[in-house]
Coordinates of C-alpha atoms and ligand atoms in Angstrom, one line a residue:
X1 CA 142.3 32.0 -69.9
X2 CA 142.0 35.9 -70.6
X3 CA 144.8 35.8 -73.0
X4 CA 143.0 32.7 -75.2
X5 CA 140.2 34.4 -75.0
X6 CA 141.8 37.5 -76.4
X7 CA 143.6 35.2 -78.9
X8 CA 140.2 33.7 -80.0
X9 CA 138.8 37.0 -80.3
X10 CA 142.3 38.1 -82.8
X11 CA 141.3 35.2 -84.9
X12 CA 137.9 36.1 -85.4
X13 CA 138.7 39.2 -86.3
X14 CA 141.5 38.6 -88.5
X15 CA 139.1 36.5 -90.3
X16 CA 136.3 39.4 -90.1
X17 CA 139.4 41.6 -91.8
X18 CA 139.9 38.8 -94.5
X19 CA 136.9 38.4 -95.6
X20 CA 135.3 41.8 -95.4
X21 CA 138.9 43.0 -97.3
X22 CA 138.9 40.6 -100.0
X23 CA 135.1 41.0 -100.5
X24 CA 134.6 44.6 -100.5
X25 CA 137.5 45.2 -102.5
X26 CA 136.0 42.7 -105.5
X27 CA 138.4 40.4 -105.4
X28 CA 137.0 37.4 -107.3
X29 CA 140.0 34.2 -106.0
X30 CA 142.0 34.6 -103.1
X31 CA 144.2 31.8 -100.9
X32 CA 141.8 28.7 -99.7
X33 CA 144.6 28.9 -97.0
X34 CA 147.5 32.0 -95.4
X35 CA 150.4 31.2 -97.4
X36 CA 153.7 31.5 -95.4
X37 CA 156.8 32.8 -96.5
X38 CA 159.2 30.3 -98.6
X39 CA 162.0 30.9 -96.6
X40 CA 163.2 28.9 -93.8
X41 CA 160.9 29.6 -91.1
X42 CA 162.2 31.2 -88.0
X43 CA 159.1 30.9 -85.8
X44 CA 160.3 28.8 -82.5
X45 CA 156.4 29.0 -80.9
X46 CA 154.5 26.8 -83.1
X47 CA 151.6 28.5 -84.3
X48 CA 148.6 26.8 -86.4
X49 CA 147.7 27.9 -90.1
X50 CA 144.7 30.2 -89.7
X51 CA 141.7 27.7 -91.2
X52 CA 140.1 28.3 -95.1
X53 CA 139.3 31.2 -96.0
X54 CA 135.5 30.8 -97.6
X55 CA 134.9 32.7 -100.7
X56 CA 132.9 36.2 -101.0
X57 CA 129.5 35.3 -101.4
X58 CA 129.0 38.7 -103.3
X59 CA 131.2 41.2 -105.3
X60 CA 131.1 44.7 -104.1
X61 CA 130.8 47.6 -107.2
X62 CA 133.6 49.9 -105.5
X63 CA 137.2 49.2 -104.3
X64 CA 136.5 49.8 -99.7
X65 CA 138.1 47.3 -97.8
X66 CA 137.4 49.8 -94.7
X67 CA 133.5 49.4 -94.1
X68 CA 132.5 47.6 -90.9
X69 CA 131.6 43.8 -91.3
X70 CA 128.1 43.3 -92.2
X71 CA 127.3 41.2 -89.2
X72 CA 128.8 44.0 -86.9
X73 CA 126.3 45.8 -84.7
X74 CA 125.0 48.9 -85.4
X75 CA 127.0 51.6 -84.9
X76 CA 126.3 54.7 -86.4
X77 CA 128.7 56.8 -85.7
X78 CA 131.5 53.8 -86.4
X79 CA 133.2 54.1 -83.0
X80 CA 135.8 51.2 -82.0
X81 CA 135.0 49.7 -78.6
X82 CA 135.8 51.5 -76.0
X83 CA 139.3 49.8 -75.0
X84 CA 139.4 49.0 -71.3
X85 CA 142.2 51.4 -69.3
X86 CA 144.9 49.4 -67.6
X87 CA 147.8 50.4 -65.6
X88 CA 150.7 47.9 -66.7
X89 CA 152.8 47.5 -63.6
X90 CA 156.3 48.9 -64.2
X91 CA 158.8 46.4 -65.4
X92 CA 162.2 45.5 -62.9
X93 CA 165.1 46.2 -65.5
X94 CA 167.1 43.1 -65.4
X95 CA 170.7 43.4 -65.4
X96 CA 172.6 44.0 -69.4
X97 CA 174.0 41.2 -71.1
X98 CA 177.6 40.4 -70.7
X99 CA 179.5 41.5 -73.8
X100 CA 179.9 39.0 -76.4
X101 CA 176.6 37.0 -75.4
X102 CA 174.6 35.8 -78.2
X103 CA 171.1 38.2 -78.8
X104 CA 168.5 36.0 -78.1
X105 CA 165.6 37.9 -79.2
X106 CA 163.7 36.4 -76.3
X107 CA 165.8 37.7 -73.9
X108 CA 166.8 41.2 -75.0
X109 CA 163.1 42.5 -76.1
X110 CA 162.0 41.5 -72.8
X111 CA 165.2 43.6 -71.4
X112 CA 164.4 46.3 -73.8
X113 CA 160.7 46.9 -72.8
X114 CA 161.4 46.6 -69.3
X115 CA 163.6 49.7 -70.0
X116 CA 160.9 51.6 -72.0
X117 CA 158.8 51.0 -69.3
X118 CA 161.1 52.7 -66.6
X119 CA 162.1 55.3 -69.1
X120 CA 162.3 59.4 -68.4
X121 CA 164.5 60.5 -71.5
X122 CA 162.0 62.6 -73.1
X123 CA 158.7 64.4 -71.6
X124 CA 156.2 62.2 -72.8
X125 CA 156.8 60.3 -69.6
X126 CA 155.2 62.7 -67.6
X127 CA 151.6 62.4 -69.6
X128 CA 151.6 58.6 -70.3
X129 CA 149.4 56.3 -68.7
X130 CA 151.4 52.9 -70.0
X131 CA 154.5 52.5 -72.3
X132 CA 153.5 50.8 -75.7
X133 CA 156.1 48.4 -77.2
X134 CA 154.7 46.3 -79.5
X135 CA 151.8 43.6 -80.2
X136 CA 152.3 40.4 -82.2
X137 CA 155.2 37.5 -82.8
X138 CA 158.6 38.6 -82.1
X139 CA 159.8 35.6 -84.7
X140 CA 157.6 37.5 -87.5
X141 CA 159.1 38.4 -91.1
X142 CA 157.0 41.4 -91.3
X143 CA 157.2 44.2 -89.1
X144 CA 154.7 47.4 -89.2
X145 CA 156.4 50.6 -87.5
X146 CA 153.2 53.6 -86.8
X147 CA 154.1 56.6 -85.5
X148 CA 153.3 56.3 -81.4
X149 CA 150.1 55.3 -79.6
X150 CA 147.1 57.4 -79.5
X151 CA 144.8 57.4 -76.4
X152 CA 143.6 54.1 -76.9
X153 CA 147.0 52.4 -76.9
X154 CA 147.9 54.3 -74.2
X155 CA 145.1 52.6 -72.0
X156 CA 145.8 49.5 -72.9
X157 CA 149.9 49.4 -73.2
X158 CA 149.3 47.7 -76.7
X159 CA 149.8 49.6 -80.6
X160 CA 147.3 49.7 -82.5
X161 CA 144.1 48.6 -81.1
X162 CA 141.9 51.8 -81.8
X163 CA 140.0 52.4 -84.8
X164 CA 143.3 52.8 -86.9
X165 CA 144.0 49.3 -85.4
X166 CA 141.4 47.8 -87.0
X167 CA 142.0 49.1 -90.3
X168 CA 145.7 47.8 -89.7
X169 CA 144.3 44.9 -88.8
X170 CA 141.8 44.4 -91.8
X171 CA 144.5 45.4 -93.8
X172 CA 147.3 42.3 -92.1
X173 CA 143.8 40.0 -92.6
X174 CA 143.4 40.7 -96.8
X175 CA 147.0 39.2 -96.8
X176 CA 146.2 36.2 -95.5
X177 CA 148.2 37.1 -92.1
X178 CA 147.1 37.1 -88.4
X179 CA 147.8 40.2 -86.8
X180 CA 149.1 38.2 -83.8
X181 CA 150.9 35.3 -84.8
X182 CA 152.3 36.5 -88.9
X183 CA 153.8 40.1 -87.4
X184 CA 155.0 42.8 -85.4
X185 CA 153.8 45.8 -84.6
X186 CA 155.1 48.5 -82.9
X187 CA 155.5 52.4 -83.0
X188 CA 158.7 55.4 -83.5
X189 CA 157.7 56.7 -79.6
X190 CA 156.5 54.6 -77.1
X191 CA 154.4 57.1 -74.9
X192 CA 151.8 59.0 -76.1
X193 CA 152.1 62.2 -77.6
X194 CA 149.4 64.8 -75.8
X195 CA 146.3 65.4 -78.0
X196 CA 147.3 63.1 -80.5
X197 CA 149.6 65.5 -81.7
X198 CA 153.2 64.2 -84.0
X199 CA 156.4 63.5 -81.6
X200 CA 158.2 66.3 -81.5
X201 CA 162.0 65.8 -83.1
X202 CA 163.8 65.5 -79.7
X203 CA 161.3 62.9 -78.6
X204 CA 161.7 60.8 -81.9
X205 CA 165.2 61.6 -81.1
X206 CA 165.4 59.8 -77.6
X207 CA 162.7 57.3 -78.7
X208 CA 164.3 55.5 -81.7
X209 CA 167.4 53.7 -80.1
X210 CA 164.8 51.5 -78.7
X211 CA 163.0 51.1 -81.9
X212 CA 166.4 50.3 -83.5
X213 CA 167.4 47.6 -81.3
X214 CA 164.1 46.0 -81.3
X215 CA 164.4 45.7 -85.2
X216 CA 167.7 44.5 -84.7
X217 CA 166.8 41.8 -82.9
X218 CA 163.1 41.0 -84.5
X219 CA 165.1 41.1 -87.3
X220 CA 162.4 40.8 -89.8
X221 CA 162.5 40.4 -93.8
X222 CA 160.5 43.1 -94.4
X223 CA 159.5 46.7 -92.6
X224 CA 156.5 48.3 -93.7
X225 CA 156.7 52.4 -92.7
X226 CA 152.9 53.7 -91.9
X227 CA 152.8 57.4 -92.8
X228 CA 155.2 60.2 -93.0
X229 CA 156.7 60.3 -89.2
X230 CA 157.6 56.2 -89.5
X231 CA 159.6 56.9 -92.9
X232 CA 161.2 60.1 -92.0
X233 CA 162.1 58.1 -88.5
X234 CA 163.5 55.2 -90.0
X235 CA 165.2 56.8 -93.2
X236 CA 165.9 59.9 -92.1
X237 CA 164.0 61.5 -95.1
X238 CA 162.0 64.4 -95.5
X239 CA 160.6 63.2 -98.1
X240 CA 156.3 62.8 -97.9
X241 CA 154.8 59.7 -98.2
X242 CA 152.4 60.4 -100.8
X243 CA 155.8 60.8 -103.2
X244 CA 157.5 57.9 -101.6
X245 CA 154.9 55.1 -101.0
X246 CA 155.3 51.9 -103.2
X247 CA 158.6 52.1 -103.5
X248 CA 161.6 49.7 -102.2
X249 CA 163.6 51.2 -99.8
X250 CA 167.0 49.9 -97.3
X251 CA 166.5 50.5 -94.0
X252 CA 169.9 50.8 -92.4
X253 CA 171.6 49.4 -95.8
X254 CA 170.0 45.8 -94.9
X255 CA 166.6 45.6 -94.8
X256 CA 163.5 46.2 -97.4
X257 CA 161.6 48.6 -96.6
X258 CA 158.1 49.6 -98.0
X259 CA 156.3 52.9 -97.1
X260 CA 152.8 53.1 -97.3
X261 CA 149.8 55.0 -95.9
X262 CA 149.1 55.3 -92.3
X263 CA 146.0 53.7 -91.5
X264 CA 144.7 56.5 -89.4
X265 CA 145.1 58.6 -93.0
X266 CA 143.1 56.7 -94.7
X267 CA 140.2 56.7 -92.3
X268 CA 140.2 60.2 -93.5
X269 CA 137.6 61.6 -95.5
X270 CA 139.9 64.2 -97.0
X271 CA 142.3 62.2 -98.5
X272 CA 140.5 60.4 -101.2
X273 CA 140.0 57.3 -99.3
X274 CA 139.0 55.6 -102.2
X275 CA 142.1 55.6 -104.2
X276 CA 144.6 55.7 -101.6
X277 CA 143.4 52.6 -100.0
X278 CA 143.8 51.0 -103.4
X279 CA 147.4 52.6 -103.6
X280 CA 148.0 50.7 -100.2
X281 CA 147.3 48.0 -101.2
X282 CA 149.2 47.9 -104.0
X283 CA 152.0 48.3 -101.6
X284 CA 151.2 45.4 -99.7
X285 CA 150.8 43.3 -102.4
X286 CA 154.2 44.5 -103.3
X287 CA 155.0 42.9 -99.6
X288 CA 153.2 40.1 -100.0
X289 CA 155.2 39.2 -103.4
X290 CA 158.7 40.0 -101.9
X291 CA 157.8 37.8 -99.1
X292 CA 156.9 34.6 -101.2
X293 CA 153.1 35.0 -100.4
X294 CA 150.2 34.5 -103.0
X295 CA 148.9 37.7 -104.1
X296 CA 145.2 37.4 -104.3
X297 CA 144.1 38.0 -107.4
X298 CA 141.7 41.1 -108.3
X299 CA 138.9 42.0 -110.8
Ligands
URA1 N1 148.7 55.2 -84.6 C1 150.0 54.8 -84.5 O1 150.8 55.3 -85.2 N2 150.3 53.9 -83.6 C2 149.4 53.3 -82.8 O2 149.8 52.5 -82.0 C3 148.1 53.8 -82.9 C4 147.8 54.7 -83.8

């Protein structure tokens, strides 16, 4: 019951995301209906087409798809809900598959967090409260790798679900996806780093085999990088993210990669919100083309 509650309450807000997106960023036609990827879908759950999206009633002078709804509550300080703080029972490790077994990426994630869960490689075990390994549909085509969970995602053993969270999510909503059912999400380190500070590079270091595998087996058509510790992670480049955003990239020689902003970034006054939210999404329209989706078309 909690979960389709929490489900229910993914929806609305995807839609929230959608509209307020598409809306505030003066978009003038977008999808009646979430267009899915061309090719052959690989989603074994079945999950229903998120319902029409209604037109903006009204066209917003200035490009800022990161206001609060309208209809939201005041809240003047424009604080996320306070995420409740759970204690995710560790996970028994079940036994490794025999060599040579198919990967059945409902087998082996499970396998994978259940490690994670257990794990002691590097010293961010010793400050975590839960293990974060991903949110959202382990059959998805599009994957979004941050950089590792921040104190809200450390309370609730899910990525993403503080304020950068909702811009994420706002941001998965103006292309027509569901944060839940359309992707995957999920970080470089899965404990958090202390005071929100970057992983250190032996913690990336005895972090990213997991991250790795779980690609390998989510398999997705496209990764989107949020920020600069994603990119350097998964390319090993030192290259910032302000010079590399919008362009293609391989990641491991087989797989598209995009880099983009971190959402957290662009929450930032300093950085020119403004324009580097309409640089991101640029980017993800770049996604939304390479994966077959209709771009939504702007002013
Ligand atoms: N920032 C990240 O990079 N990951 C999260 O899960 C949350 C915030």
């Amino acid at each position: 019951m909690d979960d389709l509650r929490s489900e229910l309450a993914d929806l609305v807000r995807a839609v929230h995301a959608y509209v307020a997106w598409h809306g505030e960023g003066g978009t003038v036609g977008f999808p009646r209906e979430a267009v899915r990827p061309q090719t052959t879908p690989r989603h074994e759950t079945a999950h229903a087409a998120p319902p029409p999206m209604p037109a903006p009633a009204a066209q917003a002078p200035e490009f800022s798809p990161f206001a609060a709804p309208s209809a939201a509550p005041p809240n003047p300080f424009n604080e996320p809900d306070p995420v409740p703080r759970v204690t995710k029972p560790r996970i028994p490790v079940p036994k490794p598959p025999p060599p040579g077994e198919p990967r059945d990426r409902h087998v082996h994630l499970p396998r994978i967090e259940a490690e994670v869960s257990n794990c002691t490689k590097c010293r961010l075990h010793e400050t975590r409260t839960n293990t974060v390994f991903f949110r959202g549909n382990p059959n998805a085509q599009l994957v979004f790798v941050g950089e590792g969970p921040g104190a809200d995602e450390d309370a609730s053993g899910k990525p993403f679900v503080g304020r950068a969270g909702q811009l994420l999510d706002k941001m998965i909503g103006a292309m027509g996806l569901v944060p839940e059912s359309d992707v995957y999400i999920c970080n470089i380190v899965k404990c958090r780093p202390p005071d929100n500070r970057r992983p250190e590079p032996d913690e990336v270091a005895a972090c990213i085999p997991y991250l790795h595998e779980q690609l390998d087996l989510v398999s997705p058509k496209v990764i989107v990088a949020l920020g600069n510790t994603a990119l350097a992670a998964l390319l090993g480049t030192a290259m910032p993210i302000t010079k590399v955003r919008g362009t293609w990239k391989l990641y491991r020689g087989t797989t598209m990669l995009m880099p983009t902003y971190h959402p957290s970034f662009l929450l930032r006054p300093t950085s020119n919100p403004v324009e580097s939210k309409r640089q991101a999404w640029e980017d993800l329209q770049s996604v939304m083309k390479e994966l077959g989706l209709e771009v939504p078309q702007k002013r």
